Amino acid sequence: MIIVLNPNIDATSGSYQQITSYLNRFSEVQIQSHQVQGHQQSLTELYLLGNTKQLSLEEISGLEGVDRVIRISEEYRILGRHQDQQRLTGFTYNDIEFSQDSCHIFAGLCAVDTREHVEIMMRALQSHGQVCTRMGAYKPRTNPYSFQGHGKECLPWVFELAGRFGIKVIAMEITHEEQIDEIQTALAKTGYPTGVMLQIGTRNTQNFELLKAVGRQTELPVLFKRGFGVSLNESLNAAEYLASEGNSRVIFCLRGMKGEGGAPHRNMVDFAQVPLIKRLTRMPVCVDPSHSVGGRGRSPEGILEAVHAAAQGIVAGANLVLVDFHPNPSVALVDGPQAMLMDELPQFLEDMAACHEFYQSRVAIWAQ
Ligand code: PEP
Ligand code: MN
């Protein structure tokens, strides 16, 4: 059971004390207090564990300071929506709102290679009014002899360039908990010119120790990728590890599923699950067309199949698109063949904005 307190009530309020002393009468019930940060406000929620059957929903709803009471019917205790349409979704980071209503494009390099490429990318983003990007410094590679990313060495200049070009959030994958410190140190040393959203890659979806470490820090939000070989339920439970450790600023990213079903695409696109994840959880949902579709196949109208996939995600209500671009894919050190080109950026952004508007008109049609 979750008790959502009125917005002005926190642990120091008189009503909070009264509510907890009422609950303390039930010895088999444990209380956990959580501060839930939405993009517009912060709320205190009390999670009641143990034998909650003896509690009366009506009685608790009537206590002063209680906004409403939710019976938890599903898993994902903190990140779950629990059939409550009013639950806060998302968060604000570095002045950017990420919620189940927002829409942001994270176009950028799969892997940071040269300063020149990073600069070309960021300059182009700025000239098109973009404030988010993706930049891989730590790359989890299938082959141990492949380029593993420039690691911490590149962080200071990547962050400085981001600051110069007005980038506010960089999605950056980490593969080991020590990299959290490396990123924090580089941000501090460069004077926080930008922000970082820690990306958990599909290969680490169930790396629970990494998830716990990322969850223990609350400064940097998380872009969590669905596991490519496990069920959605398992991936959502894994995301809950972050929240259970304290960090509920989590975005859930679909990136396709392994298997022959999607061939010749790199993976089977799973973007039909965007609305489902929004129904089950409070997380903003991201789609990654580059890693799901892979390659640069085009439909007869001349549109890249990855762009079609991104459009499908946005039209279904996705809140972010994570997409690979590169100024010169033939020399990219990772995933060049699936990268979009710089001169495709304006059309891509225009297409995604049109798709988001179309999604909003769909919502209006069904609200009638
Ligand atoms: C990536 O986004 O660079 C990446 C490696 O993606 P995934 O974890 O989905 O394979
Ligand atoms: Mn990649």
Short mmCIF file of C-alpha atoms and ligand atoms in Angstrom, two decimals:
data_model
loop_
_atom_site.label_atom_id
_atom_site.label_comp_id
_atom_site.label_asym_id
_atom_site.label_seq_id
_atom_site.Cartn_x
_atom_site.Cartn_y
_atom_site.Cartn_z
CA MET A 1 0.00 0.00 0.00
CA ILE A 2 1.21 3.51 -0.78
CA ILE A 3 0.02 6.61 1.04
CA VAL A 4 0.51 9.74 -1.04
CA LEU A 5 0.73 12.77 1.25
CA ASN A 6 -0.45 16.25 0.36
CA PRO A 7 2.25 18.25 -1.46
CA ASN A 8 3.12 20.45 1.53
CA ILE A 9 3.54 17.56 3.99
CA ASP A 10 6.96 16.12 4.78
CA ALA A 11 8.65 14.33 7.68
CA THR A 12 8.80 17.55 9.73
CA SER A 13 5.04 18.23 9.59
CA GLY A 14 2.64 17.59 12.46
CA SER A 15 0.27 15.58 10.27
CA TYR A 16 3.17 13.35 9.21
CA GLN A 17 3.83 12.53 12.87
CA GLN A 18 0.13 11.81 13.41
CA ILE A 19 -0.06 9.53 10.36
CA THR A 20 3.03 7.56 11.39
CA SER A 21 1.91 7.20 15.00
CA TYR A 22 -1.45 5.90 13.72
CA LEU A 23 0.40 3.36 11.52
CA ASN A 24 2.79 2.37 14.30
CA ARG A 25 -0.17 0.82 16.12
CA PHE A 26 0.01 -2.01 13.58
CA SER A 27 3.09 -3.93 14.64
CA GLU A 28 3.23 -6.12 11.50
CA VAL A 29 3.36 -3.12 9.18
CA GLN A 30 6.65 -1.44 8.29
CA ILE A 31 6.79 2.10 6.92
CA GLN A 32 9.28 3.39 4.36
CA SER A 33 9.21 7.08 3.53
CA HIS A 34 10.12 8.15 -0.03
CA GLN A 35 10.53 11.58 -1.52
CA VAL A 36 9.16 11.36 -5.06
CA GLN A 37 10.48 13.98 -7.43
CA GLY A 38 8.14 14.73 -10.31
CA HIS A 39 8.87 17.28 -13.00
CA GLN A 40 6.54 19.81 -11.41
CA GLN A 41 6.60 19.01 -7.72
CA SER A 42 8.05 16.77 -5.05
CA LEU A 43 5.83 14.57 -2.89
CA THR A 44 6.29 12.42 0.16
CA GLU A 45 4.96 8.88 -0.18
CA LEU A 46 4.78 6.27 2.56
CA TYR A 47 5.26 2.68 1.44
CA LEU A 48 3.62 0.22 3.80
CA LEU A 49 5.10 -3.25 3.82
CA GLY A 50 4.22 -6.43 5.69
CA ASN A 51 0.71 -7.38 6.70
CA THR A 52 -1.25 -4.47 5.23
CA LYS A 53 -4.51 -6.44 4.96
CA GLN A 54 -5.49 -5.30 8.45
CA LEU A 55 -5.34 -1.63 7.39
CA SER A 56 -8.47 0.23 6.40
CA LEU A 57 -8.11 2.21 3.20
CA GLU A 58 -11.04 4.44 4.17
CA GLU A 59 -9.65 5.19 7.61
CA ILE A 60 -6.20 6.10 6.26
CA SER A 61 -7.70 8.21 3.44
CA GLY A 62 -9.49 10.23 6.11
CA LEU A 63 -6.33 11.12 8.06
CA GLU A 64 -5.21 14.73 7.87
CA GLY A 65 -2.41 15.28 5.34
CA VAL A 66 -3.27 12.22 3.24
CA ASP A 67 -3.98 12.93 -0.42
CA ARG A 68 -4.83 9.36 -1.43
CA VAL A 69 -4.08 5.73 -0.77
CA ILE A 70 -3.07 3.25 -3.47
CA ARG A 71 -3.23 -0.51 -3.08
CA ILE A 72 -0.19 -2.00 -4.81
CA SER A 73 -1.51 -4.65 -7.12
CA GLU A 74 1.61 -5.16 -9.20
CA GLU A 75 5.36 -5.29 -8.98
CA TYR A 76 7.74 -2.33 -9.45
CA ARG A 77 6.81 -0.83 -6.11
CA ILE A 78 8.38 2.59 -6.63
CA LEU A 79 8.52 2.96 -10.40
CA GLY A 80 5.13 1.30 -10.95
CA ARG A 81 2.00 3.25 -11.69
CA HIS A 82 -0.30 0.84 -9.84
CA GLN A 83 -3.26 1.85 -11.98
CA ASP A 84 -3.17 5.35 -10.55
CA GLN A 85 -3.42 7.82 -13.42
CA GLN A 86 -2.48 10.76 -11.20
CA ARG A 87 0.96 9.49 -10.14
CA LEU A 88 3.82 11.87 -10.79
CA THR A 89 5.88 10.90 -13.79
CA GLY A 90 9.41 11.86 -14.62
CA PHE A 91 11.70 14.54 -13.25
CA THR A 92 13.59 17.69 -14.13
CA TYR A 93 17.33 17.51 -14.66
CA ASN A 94 19.52 20.48 -15.57
CA ASP A 95 16.36 22.49 -16.29
CA ILE A 96 15.08 19.92 -18.78
CA GLU A 97 11.78 18.22 -18.07
CA PHE A 98 11.65 14.49 -18.68
CA SER A 99 8.17 13.08 -18.18
CA GLN A 100 5.60 10.88 -19.86
CA ASP A 101 4.44 14.03 -21.72
CA SER A 102 7.75 15.46 -22.90
CA CYS A 103 9.61 14.64 -26.11
CA HIS A 104 13.39 14.96 -26.52
CA ILE A 105 15.83 13.80 -29.15
CA PHE A 106 19.23 12.49 -28.04
CA ALA A 107 21.11 12.45 -31.33
CA GLY A 108 24.85 11.96 -31.12
CA LEU A 109 27.87 9.74 -31.53
CA CYS A 110 27.60 6.09 -30.58
CA ALA A 111 31.22 6.41 -29.47
CA VAL A 112 33.35 9.49 -28.90
CA ASP A 113 36.28 9.29 -31.32
CA THR A 114 37.84 12.62 -32.27
CA ARG A 115 37.41 16.12 -30.90
CA GLU A 116 36.57 17.28 -34.42
CA HIS A 117 33.65 14.83 -34.76
CA VAL A 118 32.28 15.70 -31.32
CA GLU A 119 32.50 19.38 -32.17
CA ILE A 120 30.76 18.99 -35.55
CA MET A 121 27.99 16.99 -33.88
CA MET A 122 27.42 19.44 -31.04
CA ARG A 123 27.59 22.49 -33.27
CA ALA A 124 24.92 20.98 -35.53
CA LEU A 125 22.72 20.16 -32.55
CA GLN A 126 23.00 23.69 -31.22
CA SER A 127 22.18 25.20 -34.59
CA HIS A 128 18.97 23.14 -34.58
CA GLY A 129 17.96 24.13 -31.06
CA GLN A 130 18.90 20.80 -29.46
CA VAL A 131 20.16 20.59 -25.88
CA CYS A 132 20.60 16.82 -25.47
CA THR A 133 22.98 14.35 -27.06
CA ARG A 134 24.47 10.88 -26.72
CA MET A 135 28.22 10.32 -26.40
CA GLY A 136 29.72 6.93 -25.60
CA ALA A 137 33.00 7.05 -23.70
CA TYR A 138 32.89 3.52 -22.27
CA LYS A 139 31.85 0.99 -24.91
CA PRO A 140 30.80 -2.59 -24.09
CA ARG A 141 32.01 -4.52 -27.13
CA THR A 142 31.25 -8.05 -28.23
CA ASN A 143 34.84 -8.54 -29.36
CA PRO A 144 37.59 -7.88 -26.77
CA TYR A 145 39.90 -6.61 -29.52
CA SER A 146 37.46 -3.93 -30.71
CA PHE A 147 37.80 -0.30 -29.65
CA GLN A 148 36.59 -0.04 -26.03
CA GLY A 149 36.00 3.72 -25.95
CA HIS A 150 38.31 6.55 -24.87
CA GLY A 151 37.08 6.22 -21.26
CA LYS A 152 37.80 8.89 -18.67
CA GLU A 153 40.50 10.57 -20.79
CA CYS A 154 37.96 12.11 -23.11
CA LEU A 155 35.50 13.29 -20.45
CA PRO A 156 36.96 16.77 -19.74
CA TRP A 157 37.05 17.87 -23.37
CA VAL A 158 33.69 16.28 -24.19
CA PHE A 159 32.08 18.12 -21.25
CA GLU A 160 33.78 21.41 -22.16
CA LEU A 161 32.60 21.18 -25.74
CA ALA A 162 29.09 20.35 -24.53
CA GLY A 163 29.13 23.50 -22.39
CA ARG A 164 30.37 25.56 -25.32
CA PHE A 165 27.51 24.37 -27.54
CA GLY A 166 24.75 24.63 -24.94
CA ILE A 167 24.27 20.89 -24.46
CA LYS A 168 22.55 20.32 -21.12
CA VAL A 169 22.30 16.54 -20.94
CA ILE A 170 24.58 13.84 -22.36
CA ALA A 171 23.43 10.21 -22.30
CA MET A 172 26.59 8.25 -21.54
CA GLU A 173 26.79 4.53 -20.94
CA ILE A 174 28.74 3.18 -18.01
CA THR A 175 29.87 -0.40 -17.68
CA HIS A 176 31.41 -0.32 -14.20
CA GLU A 177 30.57 1.55 -11.03
CA GLU A 178 33.98 3.24 -10.84
CA GLN A 179 32.99 5.19 -13.95
CA ILE A 180 30.34 7.06 -11.94
CA ASP A 181 33.14 8.67 -9.95
CA GLU A 182 35.17 9.34 -13.07
CA ILE A 183 32.22 11.18 -14.60
CA GLN A 184 31.44 13.11 -11.39
CA THR A 185 35.10 14.09 -11.02
CA ALA A 186 35.34 15.29 -14.62
CA LEU A 187 32.09 17.26 -14.27
CA ALA A 188 33.36 18.90 -11.07
CA LYS A 189 36.83 19.66 -12.53
CA THR A 190 35.33 21.30 -15.61
CA GLY A 191 32.81 23.29 -13.52
CA TYR A 192 29.65 21.40 -14.52
CA PRO A 193 29.37 22.77 -18.05
CA THR A 194 26.77 20.09 -18.86
CA GLY A 195 24.84 17.23 -17.27
CA VAL A 196 25.13 13.47 -17.67
CA MET A 197 22.43 10.84 -17.76
CA LEU A 198 24.02 7.49 -16.92
CA GLN A 199 23.08 4.89 -19.50
CA ILE A 200 22.76 1.23 -18.54
CA GLY A 201 23.30 -0.82 -21.67
CA THR A 202 21.28 -3.84 -22.68
CA ARG A 203 24.16 -6.14 -21.73
CA ASN A 204 24.05 -4.84 -18.17
CA THR A 205 20.28 -4.83 -17.65
CA GLN A 206 20.58 -7.53 -15.02
CA ASN A 207 23.95 -6.53 -13.61
CA PHE A 208 22.33 -5.97 -10.23
CA GLU A 209 25.47 -4.80 -8.42
CA LEU A 210 26.02 -2.11 -11.05
CA LEU A 211 22.35 -1.13 -10.79
CA LYS A 212 22.60 -0.86 -7.01
CA ALA A 213 25.66 1.37 -7.28
CA VAL A 214 23.99 3.62 -9.85
CA GLY A 215 20.85 3.68 -7.69
CA ARG A 216 22.77 4.75 -4.59
CA GLN A 217 23.75 8.03 -6.22
CA THR A 218 20.94 10.47 -6.85
CA GLU A 219 22.77 13.28 -8.62
CA LEU A 220 22.69 11.79 -12.10
CA PRO A 221 19.50 10.37 -13.64
CA VAL A 222 19.54 7.07 -15.51
CA LEU A 223 18.68 5.93 -19.01
CA PHE A 224 17.99 2.26 -18.51
CA LYS A 225 17.93 -0.08 -21.51
CA ARG A 226 15.67 -3.07 -21.75
CA GLY A 227 17.54 -6.39 -21.77
CA PHE A 228 17.68 -7.80 -25.31
CA GLY A 229 17.17 -11.37 -24.18
CA VAL A 230 14.95 -11.20 -21.11
CA SER A 231 11.26 -10.53 -20.64
CA LEU A 232 9.84 -7.05 -20.20
CA ASN A 233 8.84 -7.97 -16.66
CA GLU A 234 12.43 -8.93 -15.85
CA SER A 235 13.72 -5.67 -17.32
CA LEU A 236 11.18 -3.58 -15.37
CA ASN A 237 12.12 -5.39 -12.17
CA ALA A 238 15.76 -4.66 -12.92
CA ALA A 239 14.97 -0.95 -13.35
CA GLU A 240 13.25 -1.05 -9.96
CA TYR A 241 16.66 -1.91 -8.41
CA LEU A 242 17.72 1.67 -9.17
CA ALA A 243 14.69 3.10 -7.41
CA SER A 244 14.87 0.69 -4.48
CA GLU A 245 18.38 2.02 -3.78
CA GLY A 246 17.20 5.63 -3.89
CA ASN A 247 17.32 6.86 -7.49
CA SER A 248 13.90 6.93 -9.12
CA ARG A 249 14.89 9.39 -11.86
CA VAL A 250 14.87 6.64 -14.45
CA ILE A 251 13.97 6.59 -18.14
CA PHE A 252 13.22 3.21 -19.68
CA CYS A 253 14.60 2.61 -23.18
CA LEU A 254 13.39 0.08 -25.74
CA ARG A 255 16.14 -1.01 -28.13
CA GLY A 256 14.85 -4.15 -29.82
CA MET A 257 15.09 -7.83 -28.97
CA LYS A 258 17.66 -10.38 -30.12
CA GLY A 259 16.58 -13.16 -32.41
CA GLU A 260 15.97 -13.93 -36.05
CA GLY A 261 12.46 -12.44 -35.98
CA GLY A 262 13.65 -8.98 -36.96
CA ALA A 263 16.24 -10.01 -39.58
CA PRO A 264 17.62 -8.45 -41.69
CA HIS A 265 17.23 -5.73 -39.08
CA ARG A 266 19.73 -5.96 -36.25
CA ASN A 267 17.01 -6.72 -33.70
CA MET A 268 13.25 -7.17 -33.52
CA VAL A 269 11.76 -3.72 -32.95
CA ASP A 270 9.65 -3.69 -29.78
CA PHE A 271 8.25 -0.16 -29.85
CA ALA A 272 4.64 -1.38 -29.62
CA GLN A 273 5.42 -1.64 -25.91
CA VAL A 274 5.82 2.13 -25.43
CA PRO A 275 2.21 2.63 -24.25
CA LEU A 276 2.35 -0.54 -22.17
CA ILE A 277 5.37 0.70 -20.22
CA LYS A 278 3.63 4.04 -19.67
CA ARG A 279 0.63 2.15 -18.34
CA LEU A 280 2.66 -0.07 -16.01
CA THR A 281 5.17 2.49 -14.77
CA ARG A 282 5.77 6.17 -14.14
CA MET A 283 8.94 6.21 -16.22
CA PRO A 284 9.33 8.33 -19.35
CA VAL A 285 9.95 5.94 -22.27
CA CYS A 286 12.77 6.17 -24.79
CA VAL A 287 13.18 4.37 -28.11
CA ASP A 288 16.51 3.61 -29.76
CA PRO A 289 15.91 3.05 -33.50
CA SER A 290 19.66 2.79 -34.27
CA HIS A 291 20.38 -0.25 -32.15
CA SER A 292 17.05 -1.94 -32.88
CA VAL A 293 16.99 -1.57 -36.66
CA GLY A 294 20.72 -1.10 -37.36
CA GLY A 295 21.92 -0.39 -40.88
CA ARG A 296 20.67 2.21 -43.34
CA GLY A 297 17.99 0.33 -45.26
CA ARG A 298 15.41 2.54 -46.92
CA SER A 299 11.78 1.99 -47.74
CA PRO A 300 10.55 2.67 -51.31
CA GLU A 301 9.59 6.25 -50.33
CA GLY A 302 13.27 6.85 -49.57
CA ILE A 303 12.95 7.03 -45.78
CA LEU A 304 15.42 5.12 -43.60
CA GLU A 305 13.78 2.16 -41.87
CA ALA A 306 15.32 3.32 -38.58
CA VAL A 307 13.54 6.66 -39.03
CA HIS A 308 10.26 4.84 -39.63
CA ALA A 309 10.84 2.92 -36.39
CA ALA A 310 11.59 6.12 -34.46
CA ALA A 311 8.39 7.62 -35.89
CA GLN A 312 6.39 4.60 -34.76
CA GLY A 313 7.78 5.04 -31.25
CA ILE A 314 6.93 8.76 -31.08
CA VAL A 315 3.46 8.33 -32.57
CA ALA A 316 2.82 5.78 -29.83
CA GLY A 317 3.89 8.30 -27.16
CA ALA A 318 7.64 7.78 -26.68
CA ASN A 319 9.28 10.60 -24.73
CA LEU A 320 12.85 10.30 -26.02
CA VAL A 321 14.67 9.06 -29.08
CA LEU A 322 18.28 7.93 -28.69
CA VAL A 323 19.83 7.91 -32.14
CA ASP A 324 23.30 7.46 -33.66
CA PHE A 325 24.67 10.18 -35.94
CA HIS A 326 28.20 10.59 -37.30
CA PRO A 327 29.86 13.24 -39.46
CA ASN A 328 31.82 10.58 -41.34
CA PRO A 329 30.47 7.08 -40.64
CA SER A 330 33.13 5.38 -42.77
CA VAL A 331 35.75 6.23 -40.14
CA ALA A 332 33.50 5.78 -37.04
CA LEU A 333 35.07 3.39 -34.54
CA VAL A 334 31.73 1.89 -33.45
CA ASP A 335 28.46 1.30 -35.32
CA GLY A 336 29.30 3.48 -38.35
CA PRO A 337 27.00 1.51 -40.71
CA GLN A 338 23.89 2.46 -38.73
CA ALA A 339 24.74 6.13 -38.18
CA MET A 340 22.66 8.88 -39.70
CA LEU A 341 24.46 11.68 -41.52
CA MET A 342 24.73 15.30 -40.45
CA ASP A 343 22.75 16.55 -43.41
CA GLU A 344 19.89 14.23 -42.38
CA LEU A 345 19.60 15.92 -38.97
CA PRO A 346 17.18 18.75 -39.93
CA GLN A 347 14.74 16.40 -41.68
CA PHE A 348 14.98 13.89 -38.86
CA LEU A 349 14.14 16.54 -36.26
CA GLU A 350 11.30 17.89 -38.40
CA ASP A 351 9.88 14.40 -38.86
CA MET A 352 10.06 13.63 -35.11
CA ALA A 353 8.40 16.96 -34.21
CA ALA A 354 5.60 16.18 -36.69
CA CYS A 355 5.20 12.72 -35.17
CA HIS A 356 4.96 14.18 -31.66
CA GLU A 357 2.27 16.61 -32.81
CA PHE A 358 0.44 13.74 -34.44
CA TYR A 359 0.65 11.79 -31.17
CA GLN A 360 -0.88 14.79 -29.37
CA SER A 361 -3.73 14.97 -31.87
CA ARG A 362 -4.32 11.25 -31.40
CA VAL A 363 -4.59 11.80 -27.66
CA ALA A 364 -7.10 14.64 -28.29
CA ILE A 365 -9.19 12.42 -30.61
CA TRP A 366 -9.48 9.71 -27.99
CA ALA A 367 -10.16 12.20 -25.19
CA GLN A 368 -13.45 13.21 -26.86
C1 PEP B 1 24.58 2.08 -27.20
O1 PEP B 1 23.53 2.76 -27.04
O2 PEP B 1 25.64 2.56 -27.58
C2 PEP B 1 24.53 0.64 -26.97
C3 PEP B 1 25.62 -0.09 -26.84
O3 PEP B 1 23.27 0.17 -26.93
P1 PEP B 1 22.70 -1.25 -26.38
O4 PEP B 1 23.14 -1.35 -24.97
O5 PEP B 1 21.22 -1.08 -26.56
O6 PEP B 1 23.28 -2.30 -27.29
MN MN B 2 26.20 1.57 -30.72
#
